[in-house]
PDB file of C-alpha atoms in Angstrom:
ATOM      1  CA  MET A 300     -16.973  14.189 -20.650  1.00  0.00           C
ATOM      2  CA  HIS A 301     -15.553  12.703 -17.465  1.00  0.00           C
ATOM      3  CA  ARG A 302     -17.728  11.125 -14.814  1.00  0.00           C
ATOM      4  CA  PRO A 303     -17.961  13.341 -11.708  1.00  0.00           C
ATOM      5  CA  LEU A 304     -16.141  11.697  -8.830  1.00  0.00           C
ATOM      6  CA  GLU A 305     -17.876  11.396  -5.485  1.00  0.00           C
ATOM      7  CA  VAL A 306     -15.732  12.378  -2.511  1.00  0.00           C
ATOM      8  CA  THR A 307     -16.379   9.987   0.343  1.00  0.00           C
ATOM      9  CA  HIS A 308     -14.808   7.906   3.026  1.00  0.00           C
ATOM     10  CA  PRO A 309     -15.914   4.338   2.276  1.00  0.00           C
ATOM     11  CA  GLN A 310     -15.667   3.287   5.893  1.00  0.00           C
ATOM     12  CA  ARG A 311     -15.005   4.702   9.293  1.00  0.00           C
ATOM     13  CA  ILE A 312     -13.784   2.856  12.326  1.00  0.00           C
ATOM     14  CA  ARG A 313     -15.949   3.615  15.317  1.00  0.00           C
ATOM     15  CA  GLN A 314     -15.405   2.566  18.877  1.00  0.00           C
ATOM     16  CA  VAL A 315     -17.447  -0.316  20.243  1.00  0.00           C
ATOM     17  CA  ARG A 316     -17.187  -1.220  23.885  1.00  0.00           C
ATOM     18  CA  GLY A 317     -17.523  -4.861  24.794  1.00  0.00           C
ATOM     19  CA  GLY A 318     -16.114  -6.026  28.086  1.00  0.00           C
ATOM     20  CA  LYS A 319     -12.461  -4.972  28.193  1.00  0.00           C
ATOM     21  CA  ARG A 320     -11.995  -4.652  24.447  1.00  0.00           C
ATOM     22  CA  ARG A 321     -12.591  -2.046  21.792  1.00  0.00           C
ATOM     23  CA  LEU A 322     -13.077  -3.619  18.408  1.00  0.00           C
ATOM     24  CA  PRO A 323     -13.164  -1.832  15.056  1.00  0.00           C
ATOM     25  CA  THR A 324     -16.414  -1.830  13.111  1.00  0.00           C
ATOM     26  CA  TYR A 325     -17.352   0.256  10.118  1.00  0.00           C
ATOM     27  CA  THR A 326     -19.919   2.869   9.215  1.00  0.00           C
ATOM     28  CA  PRO A 327     -20.092   5.052   6.086  1.00  0.00           C
ATOM     29  CA  LEU A 328     -18.738   8.568   6.454  1.00  0.00           C
ATOM     30  CA  VAL A 329     -19.037  11.415   3.968  1.00  0.00           C
ATOM     31  CA  HIS A 330     -15.778  13.337   3.950  1.00  0.00           C
ATOM     32  CA  PRO A 331     -15.423  16.798   2.379  1.00  0.00           C
ATOM     33  CA  PRO A 332     -12.450  17.447   0.103  1.00  0.00           C
ATOM     34  CA  THR A 333      -9.329  18.795   1.768  1.00  0.00           C
ATOM     35  CA  ASN A 334      -8.008  22.252   0.980  1.00  0.00           C
ATOM     36  CA  GLN A 335      -4.588  20.801   0.213  1.00  0.00           C
ATOM     37  CA  GLN A 336      -4.078  19.721  -3.378  1.00  0.00           C
ATOM     38  CA  ALA A 337      -3.243  16.035  -3.689  1.00  0.00           C
ATOM     39  CA  THR A 338      -0.115  15.316  -5.719  1.00  0.00           C
ATOM     40  CA  ILE A 339      -0.364  11.515  -5.890  1.00  0.00           C
ATOM     41  CA  ALA A 340      -3.305   9.310  -6.859  1.00  0.00           C
ATOM     42  CA  VAL A 341      -3.613   5.729  -5.631  1.00  0.00           C
ATOM     43  CA  VAL A 342      -5.949   3.688  -7.827  1.00  0.00           C
ATOM     44  CA  PHE A 343      -7.394   0.529  -6.266  1.00  0.00           C
ATOM     45  CA  LEU A 344      -8.000  -1.549  -9.376  1.00  0.00           C
ATOM     46  CA  GLN A 345      -9.718  -4.311  -7.398  1.00  0.00           C
ATOM     47  CA  PRO A 346      -9.910  -5.763  -3.880  1.00  0.00           C
ATOM     48  CA  GLN A 347      -9.064  -9.302  -5.032  1.00  0.00           C
ATOM     49  CA  CYS A 348      -5.608 -10.674  -4.306  1.00  0.00           C
ATOM     50  CA  ASN A 349      -3.723 -13.933  -4.802  1.00  0.00           C
ATOM     51  CA  MET A 350      -2.467 -13.852  -1.203  1.00  0.00           C
ATOM     52  CA  THR A 351      -4.157 -13.926   2.212  1.00  0.00           C
ATOM     53  CA  CYS A 352      -1.992 -11.743   4.424  1.00  0.00           C
ATOM     54  CA  SER A 353      -2.682 -11.813   8.148  1.00  0.00           C
ATOM     55  CA  PHE A 354      -2.699  -8.010   8.478  1.00  0.00           C
ATOM     56  CA  CYS A 355      -4.523  -7.099   5.237  1.00  0.00           C
ATOM     57  CA  ILE A 356      -6.495  -3.868   5.618  1.00  0.00           C
ATOM     58  CA  THR A 357      -8.258  -4.163   2.247  1.00  0.00           C
ATOM     59  CA  GLU A 358     -12.036  -4.519   2.282  1.00  0.00           C
ATOM     60  CA  ASN A 359     -14.021  -6.866   0.060  1.00  0.00           C
ATOM     61  CA  GLU A 360     -16.936  -4.463  -0.438  1.00  0.00           C
ATOM     62  CA  VAL A 361     -15.314  -2.341  -3.153  1.00  0.00           C
ATOM     63  CA  ASP A 362     -15.619  -3.321  -6.818  1.00  0.00           C
ATOM     64  CA  ARG A 363     -13.243  -3.870  -9.682  1.00  0.00           C
ATOM     65  CA  ILE A 364     -12.519  -0.914 -11.922  1.00  0.00           C
ATOM     66  CA  GLU A 365     -12.976  -1.766 -15.585  1.00  0.00           C
ATOM     67  CA  PHE A 366     -10.097  -0.944 -17.935  1.00  0.00           C
ATOM     68  CA  GLU A 367     -12.112   1.727 -19.753  1.00  0.00           C
ATOM     69  CA  GLU A 368     -13.058   3.303 -16.418  1.00  0.00           C
ATOM     70  CA  ALA A 369      -9.406   3.332 -15.371  1.00  0.00           C
ATOM     71  CA  VAL A 370      -8.390   5.128 -18.575  1.00  0.00           C
ATOM     72  CA  GLU A 371     -11.185   7.644 -18.026  1.00  0.00           C
ATOM     73  CA  LEU A 372      -9.889   8.149 -14.493  1.00  0.00           C
ATOM     74  CA  LEU A 373      -6.405   8.885 -15.857  1.00  0.00           C
ATOM     75  CA  ASP A 374      -7.952  11.621 -17.994  1.00  0.00           C
ATOM     76  CA  HIS A 375      -9.621  13.034 -14.900  1.00  0.00           C
ATOM     77  CA  LEU A 376      -6.340  12.998 -12.967  1.00  0.00           C
ATOM     78  CA  GLN A 377      -4.678  14.829 -15.818  1.00  0.00           C
ATOM     79  CA  ASP A 378      -7.459  17.426 -15.781  1.00  0.00           C
ATOM     80  CA  ILE A 379      -7.049  18.134 -12.049  1.00  0.00           C
ATOM     81  CA  GLY A 380      -3.263  18.314 -12.232  1.00  0.00           C
ATOM     82  CA  ILE A 381      -2.197  15.016 -10.647  1.00  0.00           C
ATOM     83  CA  ARG A 382       0.875  13.667 -12.426  1.00  0.00           C
ATOM     84  CA  ASN A 383       1.895  10.822 -10.123  1.00  0.00           C
ATOM     85  CA  VAL A 384      -0.209   7.650 -10.079  1.00  0.00           C
ATOM     86  CA  ILE A 385       0.130   4.406  -8.127  1.00  0.00           C
ATOM     87  CA  LEU A 386      -1.645   1.352  -9.533  1.00  0.00           C
ATOM     88  CA  GLY A 387      -2.575  -1.007  -6.730  1.00  0.00           C
ATOM     89  CA  GLY A 388      -5.222  -3.242  -5.239  1.00  0.00           C
ATOM     90  CA  GLY A 389      -5.699  -5.945  -4.037  1.00  0.00           C
ATOM     91  CA  GLU A 390      -3.150  -7.256  -6.466  1.00  0.00           C
ATOM     92  CA  PRO A 391      -2.966  -5.398  -9.803  1.00  0.00           C
ATOM     93  CA  PHE A 392      -1.513  -8.416 -11.610  1.00  0.00           C
ATOM     94  CA  SER A 393      -4.581 -10.465 -10.668  1.00  0.00           C
ATOM     95  CA  TRP A 394      -6.791  -7.778 -12.222  1.00  0.00           C
ATOM     96  CA  PRO A 395      -8.709  -8.980 -15.327  1.00  0.00           C
ATOM     97  CA  GLY A 396      -7.600  -5.798 -17.076  1.00  0.00           C
ATOM     98  CA  ASP A 397      -4.039  -5.261 -18.283  1.00  0.00           C
ATOM     99  CA  PRO A 398      -1.991  -3.281 -15.713  1.00  0.00           C
ATOM    100  CA  ILE A 399       0.925  -2.862 -18.121  1.00  0.00           C
ATOM    101  CA  ALA A 400      -1.374  -1.451 -20.812  1.00  0.00           C
ATOM    102  CA  LEU A 401      -2.836   0.883 -18.184  1.00  0.00           C
ATOM    103  CA  ALA A 402       0.675   1.947 -17.152  1.00  0.00           C
ATOM    104  CA  ARG A 403       1.380   2.779 -20.797  1.00  0.00           C
ATOM    105  CA  GLU A 404      -1.793   4.868 -20.914  1.00  0.00           C
ATOM    106  CA  ALA A 405      -0.556   6.786 -17.868  1.00  0.00           C
ATOM    107  CA  LYS A 406       2.898   7.331 -19.394  1.00  0.00           C
ATOM    108  CA  ALA A 407       1.231   8.591 -22.576  1.00  0.00           C
ATOM    109  CA  ARG A 408      -0.300  11.283 -20.343  1.00  0.00           C
ATOM    110  CA  ASP A 409       3.170  12.213 -19.071  1.00  0.00           C
ATOM    111  CA  MET A 410       2.603  10.736 -15.615  1.00  0.00           C
ATOM    112  CA  ILE A 411       5.019   9.220 -13.130  1.00  0.00           C
ATOM    113  CA  VAL A 412       3.826   5.623 -12.831  1.00  0.00           C
ATOM    114  CA  GLN A 413       4.301   3.411  -9.790  1.00  0.00           C
ATOM    115  CA  VAL A 414       2.936  -0.091  -9.301  1.00  0.00           C
ATOM    116  CA  GLY A 415       2.304  -1.610  -5.876  1.00  0.00           C
ATOM    117  CA  THR A 416       2.418  -5.396  -6.087  1.00  0.00           C
ATOM    118  CA  ASN A 417       3.206  -8.490  -4.058  1.00  0.00           C
ATOM    119  CA  GLY A 418       5.484  -9.565  -6.919  1.00  0.00           C
ATOM    120  CA  LEU A 419       4.104 -13.059  -7.466  1.00  0.00           C
ATOM    121  CA  ASP A 420       2.799 -12.695 -11.022  1.00  0.00           C
ATOM    122  CA  LEU A 421       5.032 -10.057 -12.559  1.00  0.00           C
ATOM    123  CA  PRO A 422       5.731 -10.502 -16.275  1.00  0.00           C
ATOM    124  CA  GLU A 423       9.140 -11.631 -17.440  1.00  0.00           C
ATOM    125  CA  GLY A 424      11.434  -8.652 -17.857  1.00  0.00           C
ATOM    126  CA  PHE A 425       9.256  -6.434 -15.652  1.00  0.00           C
ATOM    127  CA  ALA A 426      12.281  -4.513 -14.379  1.00  0.00           C
ATOM    128  CA  LYS A 427      13.044  -3.290 -17.907  1.00  0.00           C
ATOM    129  CA  LEU A 428       9.592  -1.850 -18.591  1.00  0.00           C
ATOM    130  CA  ASP A 429       9.796   1.834 -19.498  1.00  0.00           C
ATOM    131  CA  CYS A 430       6.127   2.420 -18.682  1.00  0.00           C
ATOM    132  CA  VAL A 431       6.706   1.864 -14.940  1.00  0.00           C
ATOM    133  CA  ASP A 432       8.970   4.359 -13.189  1.00  0.00           C
ATOM    134  CA  ARG A 433       8.976   2.710  -9.783  1.00  0.00           C
ATOM    135  CA  TRP A 434       7.892  -0.574  -8.242  1.00  0.00           C
ATOM    136  CA  ILE A 435       6.539  -0.884  -4.703  1.00  0.00           C
ATOM    137  CA  LEU A 436       7.300  -4.206  -3.029  1.00  0.00           C
ATOM    138  CA  PRO A 437       6.638  -5.527   0.490  1.00  0.00           C
ATOM    139  CA  LEU A 438       9.319  -6.897   2.783  1.00  0.00           C
ATOM    140  CA  GLU A 439       8.395  -7.661   6.383  1.00  0.00           C
ATOM    141  CA  SER A 440      11.635  -9.237   7.618  1.00  0.00           C
ATOM    142  CA  VAL A 441      15.010 -10.561   6.539  1.00  0.00           C
ATOM    143  CA  GLU A 442      13.904 -13.895   8.002  1.00  0.00           C
ATOM    144  CA  SER A 443      11.762 -15.917   5.625  1.00  0.00           C
ATOM    145  CA  GLU A 444       9.859 -17.580   8.472  1.00  0.00           C
ATOM    146  CA  VAL A 445       8.760 -14.218   9.857  1.00  0.00           C
ATOM    147  CA  HIS A 446       7.876 -12.690   6.497  1.00  0.00           C
ATOM    148  CA  ASP A 447       5.973 -15.759   5.321  1.00  0.00           C
ATOM    149  CA  ALA A 448       4.086 -15.980   8.623  1.00  0.00           C
ATOM    150  CA  MET A 449       2.642 -12.539   7.840  1.00  0.00           C
ATOM    151  CA  ARG A 450       2.245 -12.877   4.072  1.00  0.00           C
ATOM    152  CA  HIS A 451       0.548 -16.107   3.093  1.00  0.00           C
ATOM    153  CA  ALA A 452       1.101 -17.571  -0.373  1.00  0.00           C
ATOM    154  CA  LYS A 453       1.007 -21.115  -1.756  1.00  0.00           C
ATOM    155  CA  GLU A 454       4.798 -21.125  -1.781  1.00  0.00           C
ATOM    156  CA  GLY A 455       7.226 -19.031   0.208  1.00  0.00           C
ATOM    157  CA  HIS A 456       6.693 -15.367  -0.628  1.00  0.00           C
ATOM    158  CA  HIS A 457       9.909 -14.097   0.957  1.00  0.00           C
ATOM    159  CA  ARG A 458      12.101 -15.742  -1.662  1.00  0.00           C
ATOM    160  CA  THR A 459      10.004 -14.233  -4.463  1.00  0.00           C
ATOM    161  CA  VAL A 460      10.379 -10.711  -3.075  1.00  0.00           C
ATOM    162  CA  LEU A 461      14.160 -11.068  -2.779  1.00  0.00           C
ATOM    163  CA  GLU A 462      14.337 -12.309  -6.371  1.00  0.00           C
ATOM    164  CA  ARG A 463      12.267  -9.340  -7.565  1.00  0.00           C
ATOM    165  CA  LEU A 464      14.496  -6.944  -5.646  1.00  0.00           C
ATOM    166  CA  GLU A 465      17.551  -8.486  -7.271  1.00  0.00           C
ATOM    167  CA  GLU A 466      16.041  -8.030 -10.740  1.00  0.00           C
ATOM    168  CA  LEU A 467      15.334  -4.376  -9.993  1.00  0.00           C
ATOM    169  CA  GLN A 468      18.845  -3.914  -8.647  1.00  0.00           C
ATOM    170  CA  GLN A 469      20.374  -5.357 -11.816  1.00  0.00           C
ATOM    171  CA  GLU A 470      18.468  -2.785 -13.884  1.00  0.00           C
ATOM    172  CA  SER A 471      19.052   0.044 -11.365  1.00  0.00           C
ATOM    173  CA  LYS A 472      15.274   0.410 -11.299  1.00  0.00           C
ATOM    174  CA  SER A 473      13.695   2.512  -8.581  1.00  0.00           C
ATOM    175  CA  VAL A 474      11.892   0.640  -5.805  1.00  0.00           C
ATOM    176  CA  THR A 475       9.965   1.603  -2.702  1.00  0.00           C
ATOM    177  CA  VAL A 476       9.833  -0.978   0.081  1.00  0.00           C
ATOM    178  CA  SER A 477       6.883  -1.243   2.461  1.00  0.00           C
ATOM    179  CA  THR A 478       6.849  -2.906   5.879  1.00  0.00           C
ATOM    180  CA  VAL A 479       3.906  -3.335   8.244  1.00  0.00           C
ATOM    181  CA  LEU A 480       5.036  -3.320  11.872  1.00  0.00           C
ATOM    182  CA  THR A 481       3.373  -6.006  13.973  1.00  0.00           C
ATOM    183  CA  ALA A 482       4.135  -8.059  17.064  1.00  0.00           C
ATOM    184  CA  VAL A 483       5.548 -10.705  14.723  1.00  0.00           C
ATOM    185  CA  ASN A 484       8.274  -8.658  13.020  1.00  0.00           C
ATOM    186  CA  VAL A 485       8.924  -5.504  15.049  1.00  0.00           C
ATOM    187  CA  VAL A 486      11.936  -6.894  16.919  1.00  0.00           C
ATOM    188  CA  GLY A 487      13.746  -7.569  13.642  1.00  0.00           C
ATOM    189  CA  LEU A 488      13.359  -4.117  12.127  1.00  0.00           C
ATOM    190  CA  ALA A 489      16.956  -3.036  12.806  1.00  0.00           C
ATOM    191  CA  GLU A 490      18.225  -6.083  10.937  1.00  0.00           C
ATOM    192  CA  LEU A 491      15.907  -5.306   8.028  1.00  0.00           C
ATOM    193  CA  SER A 492      17.235  -1.750   8.050  1.00  0.00           C
ATOM    194  CA  ARG A 493      20.802  -3.026   7.659  1.00  0.00           C
ATOM    195  CA  TYR A 494      19.737  -5.329   4.829  1.00  0.00           C
ATOM    196  CA  LEU A 495      18.100  -2.486   2.898  1.00  0.00           C
ATOM    197  CA  GLU A 496      21.103  -0.225   3.434  1.00  0.00           C
ATOM    198  CA  ALA A 497      23.407  -2.905   2.018  1.00  0.00           C
ATOM    199  CA  TYR A 498      20.997  -3.567  -0.859  1.00  0.00           C
ATOM    200  CA  HIS A 499      20.842   0.134  -1.712  1.00  0.00           C
ATOM    201  CA  SER A 500      24.641   0.474  -1.717  1.00  0.00           C
ATOM    202  CA  VAL A 501      24.909  -1.624  -4.901  1.00  0.00           C
ATOM    203  CA  ALA A 502      22.709   0.359  -7.313  1.00  0.00           C
ATOM    204  CA  GLU A 503      21.305   3.161  -5.120  1.00  0.00           C
ATOM    205  CA  ASN A 504      17.825   2.266  -6.339  1.00  0.00           C
ATOM    206  CA  VAL A 505      15.811   2.383  -3.089  1.00  0.00           C
ATOM    207  CA  HIS A 506      13.606   5.444  -3.363  1.00  0.00           C
ATOM    208  CA  ALA A 507      11.969   5.123   0.059  1.00  0.00           C
ATOM    209  CA  TRP A 508      11.058   2.779   2.890  1.00  0.00           C
ATOM    210  CA  HIS A 509       7.539   3.078   4.282  1.00  0.00           C
ATOM    211  CA  LEU A 510       6.904   1.831   7.815  1.00  0.00           C
ATOM    212  CA  TYR A 511       3.205   1.216   8.434  1.00  0.00           C
ATOM    213  CA  GLN A 512       1.552   0.885  11.797  1.00  0.00           C
ATOM    214  CA  PHE A 513      -0.611  -2.223  11.906  1.00  0.00           C
ATOM    215  CA  LEU A 514      -4.330  -1.439  12.032  1.00  0.00           C
ATOM    216  CA  PRO A 515      -6.848  -4.034  13.282  1.00  0.00           C
ATOM    217  CA  ALA A 516      -9.112  -3.459  10.302  1.00  0.00           C
ATOM    218  CA  GLY A 517      -9.926  -5.030   6.961  1.00  0.00           C
ATOM    219  CA  ARG A 518     -10.319  -8.652   5.967  1.00  0.00           C
ATOM    220  CA  GLY A 519      -7.091  -9.731   7.663  1.00  0.00           C
ATOM    221  CA  GLY A 520      -6.331  -7.126  10.294  1.00  0.00           C
ATOM    222  CA  ALA A 521      -9.737  -7.244  11.984  1.00  0.00           C
ATOM    223  CA  ARG A 522      -9.462 -11.010  12.416  1.00  0.00           C
ATOM    224  CA  ASN A 523      -5.876 -11.034  13.708  1.00  0.00           C
ATOM    225  CA  GLY A 524      -5.802  -7.813  15.712  1.00  0.00           C
ATOM    226  CA  LYS A 525      -5.018  -9.352  19.099  1.00  0.00           C
ATOM    227  CA  GLU A 526      -2.052 -11.326  17.760  1.00  0.00           C
ATOM    228  CA  LEU A 527      -0.501  -8.588  15.610  1.00  0.00           C
ATOM    229  CA  TRP A 528      -1.194  -5.318  17.414  1.00  0.00           C
ATOM    230  CA  ILE A 529       1.646  -3.304  18.982  1.00  0.00           C
ATOM    231  CA  PRO A 530       1.207  -0.169  21.124  1.00  0.00           C
ATOM    232  CA  PRO A 531       1.559   3.133  19.256  1.00  0.00           C
ATOM    233  CA  GLY A 532       4.407   4.074  21.578  1.00  0.00           C
ATOM    234  CA  MET A 533       6.392   1.038  20.480  1.00  0.00           C
ATOM    235  CA  PHE A 534       5.709   1.805  16.822  1.00  0.00           C
ATOM    236  CA  HIS A 535       7.011   5.362  17.183  1.00  0.00           C
ATOM    237  CA  GLU A 536      10.004   4.300  19.269  1.00  0.00           C
ATOM    238  CA  VAL A 537      11.113   1.815  16.617  1.00  0.00           C
ATOM    239  CA  CYS A 538      10.514   4.316  13.813  1.00  0.00           C
ATOM    240  CA  ASP A 539      12.523   6.934  15.720  1.00  0.00           C
ATOM    241  CA  SER A 540      15.498   4.591  15.947  1.00  0.00           C
ATOM    242  CA  ILE A 541      15.340   3.818  12.221  1.00  0.00           C
ATOM    243  CA  GLN A 542      15.032   7.455  11.177  1.00  0.00           C
ATOM    244  CA  GLN A 543      17.868   8.479  13.491  1.00  0.00           C
ATOM    245  CA  ALA A 544      20.136   6.028  11.671  1.00  0.00           C
ATOM    246  CA  LYS A 545      20.195   8.443   8.698  1.00  0.00           C
ATOM    247  CA  LEU A 546      19.766   5.817   6.012  1.00  0.00           C
ATOM    248  CA  PRO A 547      20.708   6.854   2.445  1.00  0.00           C
ATOM    249  CA  PHE A 548      17.049   6.856   1.355  1.00  0.00           C
ATOM    250  CA  GLN A 549      13.847   8.356   2.702  1.00  0.00           C
ATOM    251  CA  VAL A 550      12.091   6.614   5.589  1.00  0.00           C
ATOM    252  CA  PHE A 551       8.427   7.419   6.201  1.00  0.00           C
ATOM    253  CA  ARG A 552       6.328   6.385   9.171  1.00  0.00           C
ATOM    254  CA  ARG A 553       2.695   5.799   8.300  1.00  0.00           C
ATOM    255  CA  THR A 554       0.296   5.625  11.227  1.00  0.00           C
ATOM    256  CA  ASP A 555      -2.623   5.376   8.817  1.00  0.00           C
ATOM    257  CA  MET A 556      -2.008   4.618   5.161  1.00  0.00           C
ATOM    258  CA  TYR A 557      -5.415   6.052   4.251  1.00  0.00           C
ATOM    259  CA  GLU A 558      -5.211   9.347   6.127  1.00  0.00           C
ATOM    260  CA  THR A 559      -3.049  11.761   4.167  1.00  0.00           C
ATOM    261  CA  GLN A 560      -3.709  15.075   2.466  1.00  0.00           C
ATOM    262  CA  SER A 561      -1.133  14.707  -0.309  1.00  0.00           C
ATOM    263  CA  ILE A 562      -2.563  11.427  -1.655  1.00  0.00           C
ATOM    264  CA  ALA A 563      -5.979  10.942  -3.227  1.00  0.00           C
ATOM    265  CA  PHE A 564      -7.510   7.457  -3.240  1.00  0.00           C
ATOM    266  CA  PHE A 565      -9.767   6.214  -6.016  1.00  0.00           C
ATOM    267  CA  TRP A 566     -11.840   3.034  -6.215  1.00  0.00           C
ATOM    268  CA  SER A 567     -15.070   1.668  -7.681  1.00  0.00           C
ATOM    269  CA  GLU A 568     -18.130   1.154  -5.507  1.00  0.00           C
ATOM    270  CA  ASN A 569     -21.764   0.571  -6.467  1.00  0.00           C
ATOM    271  CA  GLY A 570     -21.107   1.472 -10.078  1.00  0.00           C
ATOM    272  CA  HIS A 571     -19.315   4.751  -9.362  1.00  0.00           C
ATOM    273  CA  ILE A 572     -15.693   5.821  -9.222  1.00  0.00           C
ATOM    274  CA  ARG A 573     -15.150   7.330  -5.800  1.00  0.00           C
ATOM    275  CA  ARG A 574     -12.454   9.459  -4.261  1.00  0.00           C
ATOM    276  CA  GLY A 575     -11.642   9.686  -0.599  1.00  0.00           C
ATOM    277  CA  GLY A 576      -9.748   8.076   2.215  1.00  0.00           C
ATOM    278  CA  ARG A 577     -10.348   6.545   5.578  1.00  0.00           C
ATOM    279  CA  VAL A 578     -10.190   8.006   9.059  1.00  0.00           C
ATOM    280  CA  LEU A 579      -9.769   6.184  12.335  1.00  0.00           C
ATOM    281  CA  ASP A 580     -11.953   7.130  15.266  1.00  0.00           C
ATOM    282  CA  GLY A 581     -11.298   5.648  18.675  1.00  0.00           C
ATOM    283  CA  ALA A 582      -8.559   3.702  20.378  1.00  0.00           C
ATOM    284  CA  MET A 583      -6.717   1.027  18.423  1.00  0.00           C
ATOM    285  CA  ASP A 584      -5.683  -1.001  21.430  1.00  0.00           C
ATOM    286  CA  PRO A 585      -7.755  -4.219  21.233  1.00  0.00           C
ATOM    287  CA  LYS A 586      -6.761  -5.013  24.836  1.00  0.00           C
ATOM    288  CA  VAL A 587      -8.299  -1.859  26.352  1.00  0.00           C
TER     289      VAL A 587
END
């Protein structure tokens, strides 16, 4: 018998006035289930990661999901009719469990399996794995200096991502690319768009490009909000220009990666598997 899943928002950003700034802080918020049926489940296997990205929105308060719990969750997803699962984190390949074994469990349940990863610790031959239908990789800029300034690893991360993309291209394996728009990389988005269009022309394996608005929240974003924040108007203007270019793959703008009715989020907290999302309340301009 499956464990009943609690439907909550783990955190809520509320407005705090202090001088001329509004800074994000967090309070628990119970959130009722939406009337719209979710079609995709994102499973946060753990908050831990082997990188320290400047904009990271992940919180440290959530717990790791044990492998047995994750398999039980897959059964629950199957019961409620969700057939598309994204394994993420944190970093799934830093998870003490086995993400490839979990992907196989999902495929055995006839699910579409996607894995969101920074690409650092992928197993050899990852692009040939039949148990993963699509990989989700980050790319913040065509310029290594810009990308690596946002995504901090012991060695340059930009080169690793390009190598992973090349491996996927050689196998014609589906990939979704994610980009977080900040003051550091927003001016180079058109160039990144041209790079992805050229990349896609070889094997036509780019499924989608997700453009995320930076949020001054989480273990990285809250600390670096003043340096990375861009006005919402600028975010939408840049996204408009990209979407008007009619790229040969889908382009999505994401003003809040946790606020969507078609995606259900699952994580472990205080010994329970929880389902929910996150809502933003109040202005995001740290300069107001």
